[in-house]
Short mmCIF file of N, CA and C in Angstrom, two decimals:
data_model
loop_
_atom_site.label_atom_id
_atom_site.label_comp_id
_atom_site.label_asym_id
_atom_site.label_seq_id
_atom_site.Cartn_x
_atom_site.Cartn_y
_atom_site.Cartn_z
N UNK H 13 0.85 -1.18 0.00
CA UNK H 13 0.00 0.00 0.00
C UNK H 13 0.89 1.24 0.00
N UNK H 14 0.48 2.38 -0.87
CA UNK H 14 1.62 3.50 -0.91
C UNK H 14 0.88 4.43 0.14
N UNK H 15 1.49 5.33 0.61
CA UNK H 15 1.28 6.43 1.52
C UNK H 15 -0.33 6.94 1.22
N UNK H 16 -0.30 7.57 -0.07
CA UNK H 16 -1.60 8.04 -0.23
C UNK H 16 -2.74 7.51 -0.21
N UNK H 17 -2.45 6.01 -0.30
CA UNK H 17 -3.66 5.30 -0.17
C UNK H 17 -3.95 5.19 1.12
N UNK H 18 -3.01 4.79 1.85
CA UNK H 18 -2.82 4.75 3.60
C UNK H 18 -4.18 6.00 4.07
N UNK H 19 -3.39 6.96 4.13
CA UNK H 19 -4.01 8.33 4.05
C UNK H 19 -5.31 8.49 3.56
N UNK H 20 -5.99 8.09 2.36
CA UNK H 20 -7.09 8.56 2.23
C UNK H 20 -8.16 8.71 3.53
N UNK H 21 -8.91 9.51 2.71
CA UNK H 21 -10.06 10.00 4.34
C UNK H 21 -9.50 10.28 5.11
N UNK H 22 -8.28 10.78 5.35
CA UNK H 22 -7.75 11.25 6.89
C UNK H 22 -7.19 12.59 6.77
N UNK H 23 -7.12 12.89 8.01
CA UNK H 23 -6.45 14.20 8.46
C UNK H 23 -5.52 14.91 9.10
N UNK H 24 -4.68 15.84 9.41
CA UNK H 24 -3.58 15.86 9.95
C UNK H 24 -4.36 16.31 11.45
N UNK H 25 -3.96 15.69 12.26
CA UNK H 25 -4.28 16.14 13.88
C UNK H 25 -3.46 16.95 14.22
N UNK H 26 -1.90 16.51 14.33
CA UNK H 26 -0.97 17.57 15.05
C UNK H 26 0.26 16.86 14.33
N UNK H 27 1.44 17.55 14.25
CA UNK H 27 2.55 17.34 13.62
C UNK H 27 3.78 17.57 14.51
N UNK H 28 4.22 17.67 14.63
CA UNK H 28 5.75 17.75 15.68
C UNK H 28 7.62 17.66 14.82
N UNK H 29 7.99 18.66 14.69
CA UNK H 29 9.80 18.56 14.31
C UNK H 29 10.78 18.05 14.99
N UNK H 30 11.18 17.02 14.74
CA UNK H 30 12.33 16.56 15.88
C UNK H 30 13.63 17.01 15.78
N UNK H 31 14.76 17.74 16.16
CA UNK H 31 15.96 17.32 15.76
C UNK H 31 16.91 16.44 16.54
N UNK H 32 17.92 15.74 16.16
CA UNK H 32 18.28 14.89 16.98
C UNK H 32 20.14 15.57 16.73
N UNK H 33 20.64 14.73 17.88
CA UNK H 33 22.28 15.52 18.13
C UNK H 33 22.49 15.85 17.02
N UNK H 34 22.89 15.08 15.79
CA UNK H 34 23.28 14.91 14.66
C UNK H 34 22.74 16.18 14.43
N UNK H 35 21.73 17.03 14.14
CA UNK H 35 21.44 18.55 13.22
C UNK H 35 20.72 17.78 12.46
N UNK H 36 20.18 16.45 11.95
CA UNK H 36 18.93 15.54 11.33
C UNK H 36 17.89 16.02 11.78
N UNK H 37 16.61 16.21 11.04
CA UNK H 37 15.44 16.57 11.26
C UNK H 37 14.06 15.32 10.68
N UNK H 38 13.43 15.05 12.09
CA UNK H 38 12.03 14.37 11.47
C UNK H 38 11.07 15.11 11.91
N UNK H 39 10.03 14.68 11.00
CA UNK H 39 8.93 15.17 11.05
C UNK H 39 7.85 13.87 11.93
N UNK H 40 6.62 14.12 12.75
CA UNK H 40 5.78 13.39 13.01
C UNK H 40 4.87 14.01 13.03
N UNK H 41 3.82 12.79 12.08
CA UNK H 41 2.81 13.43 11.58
C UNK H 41 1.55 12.82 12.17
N UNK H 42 0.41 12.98 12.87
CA UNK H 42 -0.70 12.29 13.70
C UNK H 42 -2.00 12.44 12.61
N UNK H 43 -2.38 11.51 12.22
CA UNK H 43 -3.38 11.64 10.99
C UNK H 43 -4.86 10.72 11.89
N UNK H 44 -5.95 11.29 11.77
CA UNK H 44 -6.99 10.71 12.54
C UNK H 44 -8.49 10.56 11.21
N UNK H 45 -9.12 9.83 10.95
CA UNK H 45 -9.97 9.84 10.28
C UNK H 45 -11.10 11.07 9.98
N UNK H 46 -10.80 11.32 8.74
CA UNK H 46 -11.95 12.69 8.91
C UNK H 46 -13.35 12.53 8.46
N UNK H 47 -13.78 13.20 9.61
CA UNK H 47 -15.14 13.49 10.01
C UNK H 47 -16.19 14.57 9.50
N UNK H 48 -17.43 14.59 9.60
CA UNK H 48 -18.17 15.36 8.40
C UNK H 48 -17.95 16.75 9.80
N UNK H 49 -18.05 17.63 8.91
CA UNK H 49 -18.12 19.25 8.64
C UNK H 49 -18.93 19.57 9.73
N UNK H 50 -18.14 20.08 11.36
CA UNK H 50 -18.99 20.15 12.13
C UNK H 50 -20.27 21.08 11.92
N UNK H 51 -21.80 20.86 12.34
CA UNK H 51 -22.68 21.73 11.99
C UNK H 51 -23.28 22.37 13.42
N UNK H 52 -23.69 23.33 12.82
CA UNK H 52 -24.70 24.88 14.54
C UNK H 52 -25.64 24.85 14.11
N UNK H 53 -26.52 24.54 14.82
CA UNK H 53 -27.87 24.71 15.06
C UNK H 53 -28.01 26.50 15.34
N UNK H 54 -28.85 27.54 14.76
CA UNK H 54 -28.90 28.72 15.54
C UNK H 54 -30.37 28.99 15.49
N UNK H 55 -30.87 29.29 16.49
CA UNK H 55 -32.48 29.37 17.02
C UNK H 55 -32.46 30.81 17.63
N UNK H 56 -32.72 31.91 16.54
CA UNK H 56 -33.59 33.27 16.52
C UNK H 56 -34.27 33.78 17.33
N UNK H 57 -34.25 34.05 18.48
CA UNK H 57 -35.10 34.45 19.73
C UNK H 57 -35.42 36.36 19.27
N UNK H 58 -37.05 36.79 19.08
CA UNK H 58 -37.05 37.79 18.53
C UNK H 58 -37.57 38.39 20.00
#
């Protein structure tokens, strides 16, 4: 399975840069399933 397929439907949660002694840099990436489009109710009080 390649990455993007992995990935489909998902989302980035939070990400984080590591560096380590060396001056090397990773990335971590937290991907969580995405969810429909939160919705508001708004009720008009006149």
């Amino acid at each position: 399975m390649k990455l993007h397929e992995a990935i489909k439907g998902m989302e980035v949660k939070s990400w984080e840069r590591r560096e380590n002694s060396d001056g090397k840099c990773t990335v971590y990436v937290r991907f969580v399933p995405r969810g429909s489009a939160p919705t508001v109710s708004v009720k008009e009080v006149a």
